[in-house]
Amino acid sequence: MQNKGIVWFLIVALFLACVYSLSFTFVSNHYKSAAEAAVANGEAQSYDEYMDTLLSHNESAWSLKECREKELNLGLDLRGGMNVVMEISVPDILKALAGNQASEEAFTKAIDAAKAKQKTSQKDFLTLFIEAFNEVNPGGQLASIFSGYTLKNKINYTSSNDEVVKVLREEVDSAIDNSFNVLRSRIDRYGVVQPNIQKLEGSSRILIEMPGVKEPERVRKLLQGSADLAFWETTEFSEIYRNIAAVNDMVADMNKTADTAKAETAKAAASESDSLLANLDASADTAKAEGRTSLFSYLQPSVNFQTGQINPGPRVGFAHYSDTARVNEYLNMGRAKGLIPSTVFFAWTVKEEFNGYFGLIALKSKALKGKERKAQLTGASVTDARADFNDKSIYAAVSMEMNQEGAKTWAKMTRENIGKCIAIVLDGYVYSYPRVNGEISGGRSEITGDFDVNEAKDLANVLKSGKMPAPAKIVQEDVVGPSLGQEAINAGMVSFVVAFVLVLLYMIAYYGLIPGLIADVALVCNVFLIFGVLASLKAVLTLPGIAGIVLTLGMAVDANVLIYERIREELAAGKGMMQAMKDGYGNAMSAIIDANVTTILTGIILAFFGTGPIKGFATTLIIGILCSLLTAIFVTRLIFDLYSKSDNFEKLTFSTKFSENWFKNVKYDFIGKAKPYLMVAAGVIVAAVVSLFAIGLQQGIDFSGGRNYTVKFEKDVTTGEVKDMLENAFGDATASVITIGTPDQVRISTNFRILDTDDNVDADIESRLYNSLKPLLNENVTEEMFVNRYVMNDGAASLADAQAEVTYGIQSSQKVGPTMADDIKISAVIAVLIAMLGIGLYIFLRFSRLAYSGGALVALAHDTLFILFLYCVLPLTGVVPFSLEVDQSFIAAILTVIGYSINDKVVIFDRIREYIRNAKGVNFQKEEVFNAAISSTLSRTFSTSLSTLIVLVIIFFFGGDTIRGFIFAMLVGVIVGTYSSIFIAAPFACNFYSAKADEEEEARRIEKEKRLAERA
């Protein structure tokens, strides 16, 4: 191998990069283990409390925080949590933009028509609205609808439809961006570690993943609430300092104890440091050591440490984020409220001031005591906001415009607060509190401060968030309990370890100790690289992702097998070991590249069209294939080059007594005896098509819409008794029950109230489930326990915490709205069709023969339809103890089967093409050549299929209930795909193969080379 030095350098650099990326996970896991040990030993009351203590120390706060942000992300199915897809209501945005014209007949008809079209279209709503408007009002002008006050500066009566559409798209995109920023801010404040929020391209939907969420109902209300933007006057801290000090003394008197020794130690420590953070920590330590658990123990007042002067502005002080709840508690005590003016209330800054400390701002309300506070000015008055930059300052500013009514109020507020600050508050948190330099009239103003580019953009987005109503509704939701997530981790790791060990042993048993160990080293490197790349890309590892990694192990063997089989052939031809190895690697390269490119194509299609866990599976599959190529081609070659210096190098055989005679001298007439197999294939295709129309497939809620609830009971139950109890729970709506995993756990599916957008639907359905299933529950289990999971201790039920290993009640829930279901179904069909066509096109371009691509497509159609046939028929038997519903996971399995199956066919086609080139002559017989090529690949086909089957069988039995149906489809697909490669694809290609076409192509190639030589 040439340029070995460069290859060594690149591989070592890649491994070091992976070590760096994974180091954050190791450090974070160390802290997590320490927290669990501290809780177990009674050193901390809770896991979260211990982690907060670690984060609050200056020496380790940033390093631990960074590690937790950069560690390998686990998906919700592995650690529990909540996953939602929210849809921003574009119709409501358009109604707000239309203003008074929203009641016009042409507008309302267009909106209704667009909503009807949306059910069967992949286009965005604005495009559908424009199409509908042109249909219901041919030749109509959009400007007549949208040239009102809201868009008066952007649209006038003479604006063309194209100009209006451009403005509308900008406004809709801006509204979606604003909603995205509001949701992101709310999630950040909720305290979720490693949340994932992203806009789904080409739609008005936002994906939100929140690991570890324990209160789904609270999160639903948090996410679906409308944005509350307000401008509040502020109170200078100097005006209320005595009041805050009085509250501090009151709290201290309430909690007074004595410990002067610790107090002196804390005071001494405070005198040794003059940094702000040290003073904050020391001040708190001093108060706590003296036993004065007071307000100032947790809130450092905004006072200059050197002069003792009160700092100007409305900031009352600083508090660490772990102490903000305690500060709120003290300030909201009844006696404390009596010490503070009724017009004063407080809000925290949304962004930390430094090192986890947030500012507490004093706001002012003119509402009378006992009445609800109401801001003089709200976000509804803001018509536009943007970040501005100029050459005179290194800082950015934010320009803001208001409507006529808002401009009057803004002028009054600024006139009355010259020299003071006005706070910009969104959802109860202060985003900025600029100081007023003078009255601002006309509704246009500029907010200045030490803003960098991103801060200015964020503030502008905040100001625009209240500009128009853009309600967000949950259209898809998954909730996984922590205990169910832990079960998934355990199941996933067991399947991973067992499958990995068996594959390693198989390689040694089949190819011998040294070649097997070298291949095993490559597989170990492959796994390490996969996890390292996942960590560096901040990808999320899900249970299907683990399945993708384990499957990659089975498929990674294929590249090693192709190389080793080629080396065996070269050795059998009488070549020396060094030359055999060189030729083996070279001759195997074409088949390796072709086989893996087709699988990567499938992975890319899955990643593009899939969502959630399916995207995770595709990501790990693609990364795994690329890593396996690197390790199989380069790492093994480098190790063999090192081993070539050994005296035993020439004695390598790449086989054992167990495998040395396998598949040698096979003389089976695959082509001549193919007719019965082709007839069976035709029968399977016909039977599958008939069953699809006559019986149909069981659609999961991904495709039909509805809700799933996984419920675990304290004792074994039958699906019949559960279904009988639910008979009257959901009225005329459908409800199905299947056992999931163990006899004490079932999954309940229903489409009850799926079209209802009321906020209380989820609570209503959960209540109906509880009341219907109450006879199966312990007598002291409350509805709250049932919904949020409970544990049993000495016969008594109690709410479960995050660390509980075995819980009962609703373990997970899933919701898919009908619109989302339609989109998922359409995307799935498109994905399968594109995969089939893309792979067929690649085969045609690579092999330049319709015979090969036709054979591949017929075999792939057979494989796919055979699986569909089983999924139609098997549910009727009632003997399958897992779900056979058609959902996103099933589509992922089908696409993976297609990728694997074409991998197998490409290897055989590649060998057929090679044999044809070497066998051209007077006595050329295509049947004999095809038979010989198929026979020569049997060893490779057997090794790859067997290793993959071993992996899938292990995952099927140990990988967990959530992916058992997914793995079943792949198991069937591998078996059928291997069969179809030999008995369908190759014979079909042989029947339509034209030797004359090959001869003509070869003649053209020779003529082309001749012309090039003459020119040279």
PDB file of C-alpha atoms in Angstrom, residues 257-360:
ATOM      1  CA  THR A 257     -29.070  29.759  64.937  1.00  0.00           C
ATOM      2  CA  ALA A 258     -25.548  30.112  66.264  1.00  0.00           C
ATOM      3  CA  ASP A 259     -22.239  28.829  64.896  1.00  0.00           C
ATOM      4  CA  THR A 260     -19.601  31.561  65.354  1.00  0.00           C
ATOM      5  CA  ALA A 261     -16.639  29.292  64.675  1.00  0.00           C
ATOM      6  CA  LYS A 262     -17.739  28.618  61.115  1.00  0.00           C
ATOM      7  CA  ALA A 263     -18.610  32.282  60.726  1.00  0.00           C
ATOM      8  CA  GLU A 264     -15.052  33.375  61.488  1.00  0.00           C
ATOM      9  CA  THR A 265     -13.667  30.858  58.997  1.00  0.00           C
ATOM     10  CA  ALA A 266     -15.986  32.115  56.264  1.00  0.00           C
ATOM     11  CA  LYS A 267     -15.165  35.777  57.011  1.00  0.00           C
ATOM     12  CA  ALA A 268     -11.444  35.038  56.792  1.00  0.00           C
ATOM     13  CA  ALA A 269     -11.910  33.376  53.434  1.00  0.00           C
ATOM     14  CA  ALA A 270     -13.883  36.384  52.186  1.00  0.00           C
ATOM     15  CA  SER A 271     -11.087  38.810  53.103  1.00  0.00           C
ATOM     16  CA  GLU A 272      -8.544  36.883  51.026  1.00  0.00           C
ATOM     17  CA  SER A 273     -10.280  37.453  47.687  1.00  0.00           C
ATOM     18  CA  ASP A 274     -11.571  40.535  45.971  1.00  0.00           C
ATOM     19  CA  SER A 275     -13.225  38.895  42.950  1.00  0.00           C
ATOM     20  CA  LEU A 276     -16.941  39.365  42.507  1.00  0.00           C
ATOM     21  CA  LEU A 277     -17.685  35.640  42.437  1.00  0.00           C
ATOM     22  CA  ALA A 278     -15.569  34.991  45.520  1.00  0.00           C
ATOM     23  CA  ASN A 279     -17.381  37.757  47.407  1.00  0.00           C
ATOM     24  CA  LEU A 280     -20.742  36.309  46.390  1.00  0.00           C
ATOM     25  CA  ASP A 281     -19.804  32.823  47.560  1.00  0.00           C
ATOM     26  CA  ALA A 282     -18.090  34.087  50.728  1.00  0.00           C
ATOM     27  CA  SER A 283     -21.011  36.327  51.657  1.00  0.00           C
ATOM     28  CA  ALA A 284     -23.390  33.399  51.372  1.00  0.00           C
ATOM     29  CA  ASP A 285     -21.020  31.126  53.309  1.00  0.00           C
ATOM     30  CA  THR A 286     -20.655  33.733  56.046  1.00  0.00           C
ATOM     31  CA  ALA A 287     -24.407  34.131  56.499  1.00  0.00           C
ATOM     32  CA  LYS A 288     -24.999  30.384  56.449  1.00  0.00           C
ATOM     33  CA  ALA A 289     -22.094  29.686  58.807  1.00  0.00           C
ATOM     34  CA  GLU A 290     -23.466  32.214  61.294  1.00  0.00           C
ATOM     35  CA  GLY A 291     -26.744  30.386  61.145  1.00  0.00           C
ATOM     36  CA  ARG A 292     -28.440  33.404  59.556  1.00  0.00           C
ATOM     37  CA  THR A 293     -30.190  31.607  56.713  1.00  0.00           C
ATOM     38  CA  SER A 294     -31.432  34.888  55.338  1.00  0.00           C
ATOM     39  CA  LEU A 295     -32.310  36.487  52.020  1.00  0.00           C
ATOM     40  CA  PHE A 296     -28.736  37.698  51.554  1.00  0.00           C
ATOM     41  CA  SER A 297     -27.500  34.140  52.086  1.00  0.00           C
ATOM     42  CA  TYR A 298     -28.769  33.469  48.571  1.00  0.00           C
ATOM     43  CA  LEU A 299     -29.078  36.932  47.018  1.00  0.00           C
ATOM     44  CA  GLN A 300     -25.991  39.150  46.825  1.00  0.00           C
ATOM     45  CA  PRO A 301     -27.309  42.763  46.876  1.00  0.00           C
ATOM     46  CA  SER A 302     -26.233  45.122  44.090  1.00  0.00           C
ATOM     47  CA  VAL A 303     -23.740  47.071  46.191  1.00  0.00           C
ATOM     48  CA  ASN A 304     -20.208  48.221  45.364  1.00  0.00           C
ATOM     49  CA  PHE A 305     -17.881  46.076  47.514  1.00  0.00           C
ATOM     50  CA  GLN A 306     -15.183  48.715  47.674  1.00  0.00           C
ATOM     51  CA  THR A 307     -17.249  51.791  48.568  1.00  0.00           C
ATOM     52  CA  GLY A 308     -20.379  50.254  50.017  1.00  0.00           C
ATOM     53  CA  GLN A 309     -22.487  52.436  47.694  1.00  0.00           C
ATOM     54  CA  ILE A 310     -25.681  51.088  46.133  1.00  0.00           C
ATOM     55  CA  ASN A 311     -25.235  50.523  42.418  1.00  0.00           C
ATOM     56  CA  PRO A 312     -27.551  52.574  40.188  1.00  0.00           C
ATOM     57  CA  GLY A 313     -30.304  50.830  38.280  1.00  0.00           C
ATOM     58  CA  PRO A 314     -33.200  48.486  39.033  1.00  0.00           C
ATOM     59  CA  ARG A 315     -31.066  45.383  39.601  1.00  0.00           C
ATOM     60  CA  VAL A 316     -31.622  44.260  43.196  1.00  0.00           C
ATOM     61  CA  GLY A 317     -28.819  41.715  43.183  1.00  0.00           C
ATOM     62  CA  PHE A 318     -27.440  38.423  41.916  1.00  0.00           C
ATOM     63  CA  ALA A 319     -28.267  34.816  42.770  1.00  0.00           C
ATOM     64  CA  HIS A 320     -26.989  31.479  41.555  1.00  0.00           C
ATOM     65  CA  TYR A 321     -29.566  29.677  39.429  1.00  0.00           C
ATOM     66  CA  SER A 322     -29.862  26.940  42.070  1.00  0.00           C
ATOM     67  CA  ASP A 323     -30.872  29.601  44.642  1.00  0.00           C
ATOM     68  CA  THR A 324     -33.438  31.577  42.630  1.00  0.00           C
ATOM     69  CA  ALA A 325     -36.333  29.455  43.863  1.00  0.00           C
ATOM     70  CA  ARG A 326     -35.350  30.137  47.488  1.00  0.00           C
ATOM     71  CA  VAL A 327     -35.107  33.891  46.820  1.00  0.00           C
ATOM     72  CA  ASN A 328     -38.578  33.828  45.239  1.00  0.00           C
ATOM     73  CA  GLU A 329     -39.917  31.951  48.262  1.00  0.00           C
ATOM     74  CA  TYR A 330     -38.585  34.552  50.703  1.00  0.00           C
ATOM     75  CA  LEU A 331     -39.808  37.556  48.690  1.00  0.00           C
ATOM     76  CA  ASN A 332     -43.285  36.064  48.298  1.00  0.00           C
ATOM     77  CA  MET A 333     -43.814  35.365  51.985  1.00  0.00           C
ATOM     78  CA  GLY A 334     -46.785  37.217  53.425  1.00  0.00           C
ATOM     79  CA  ARG A 335     -44.689  39.172  55.947  1.00  0.00           C
ATOM     80  CA  ALA A 336     -42.154  40.076  53.221  1.00  0.00           C
ATOM     81  CA  LYS A 337     -44.863  41.518  50.990  1.00  0.00           C
ATOM     82  CA  GLY A 338     -45.890  43.757  53.857  1.00  0.00           C
ATOM     83  CA  LEU A 339     -42.364  45.227  53.928  1.00  0.00           C
ATOM     84  CA  ILE A 340     -42.175  45.940  50.184  1.00  0.00           C
ATOM     85  CA  PRO A 341     -44.281  48.596  48.387  1.00  0.00           C
ATOM     86  CA  SER A 342     -47.273  47.020  46.661  1.00  0.00           C
ATOM     87  CA  THR A 343     -46.318  48.650  43.373  1.00  0.00           C
ATOM     88  CA  VAL A 344     -42.999  46.737  43.292  1.00  0.00           C
ATOM     89  CA  PHE A 345     -42.570  43.187  41.996  1.00  0.00           C
ATOM     90  CA  PHE A 346     -39.562  41.237  40.721  1.00  0.00           C
ATOM     91  CA  ALA A 347     -38.381  39.256  37.669  1.00  0.00           C
ATOM     92  CA  TRP A 348     -35.151  37.444  36.858  1.00  0.00           C
ATOM     93  CA  THR A 349     -32.987  38.143  33.819  1.00  0.00           C
ATOM     94  CA  VAL A 350     -33.343  35.484  31.149  1.00  0.00           C
ATOM     95  CA  LYS A 351     -29.584  35.263  30.569  1.00  0.00           C
ATOM     96  CA  GLU A 352     -26.996  34.688  33.242  1.00  0.00           C
ATOM     97  CA  GLU A 353     -24.899  37.704  34.177  1.00  0.00           C
ATOM     98  CA  PHE A 354     -21.820  35.550  34.845  1.00  0.00           C
ATOM     99  CA  ASN A 355     -20.935  31.977  35.884  1.00  0.00           C
ATOM    100  CA  GLY A 356     -24.462  30.781  36.561  1.00  0.00           C
ATOM    101  CA  TYR A 357     -25.589  33.938  38.382  1.00  0.00           C
ATOM    102  CA  PHE A 358     -28.732  35.770  37.292  1.00  0.00           C
ATOM    103  CA  GLY A 359     -29.905  39.275  38.048  1.00  0.00           C
ATOM    104  CA  LEU A 360     -33.090  40.136  39.973  1.00  0.00           C
TER     105      LEU A 360
END
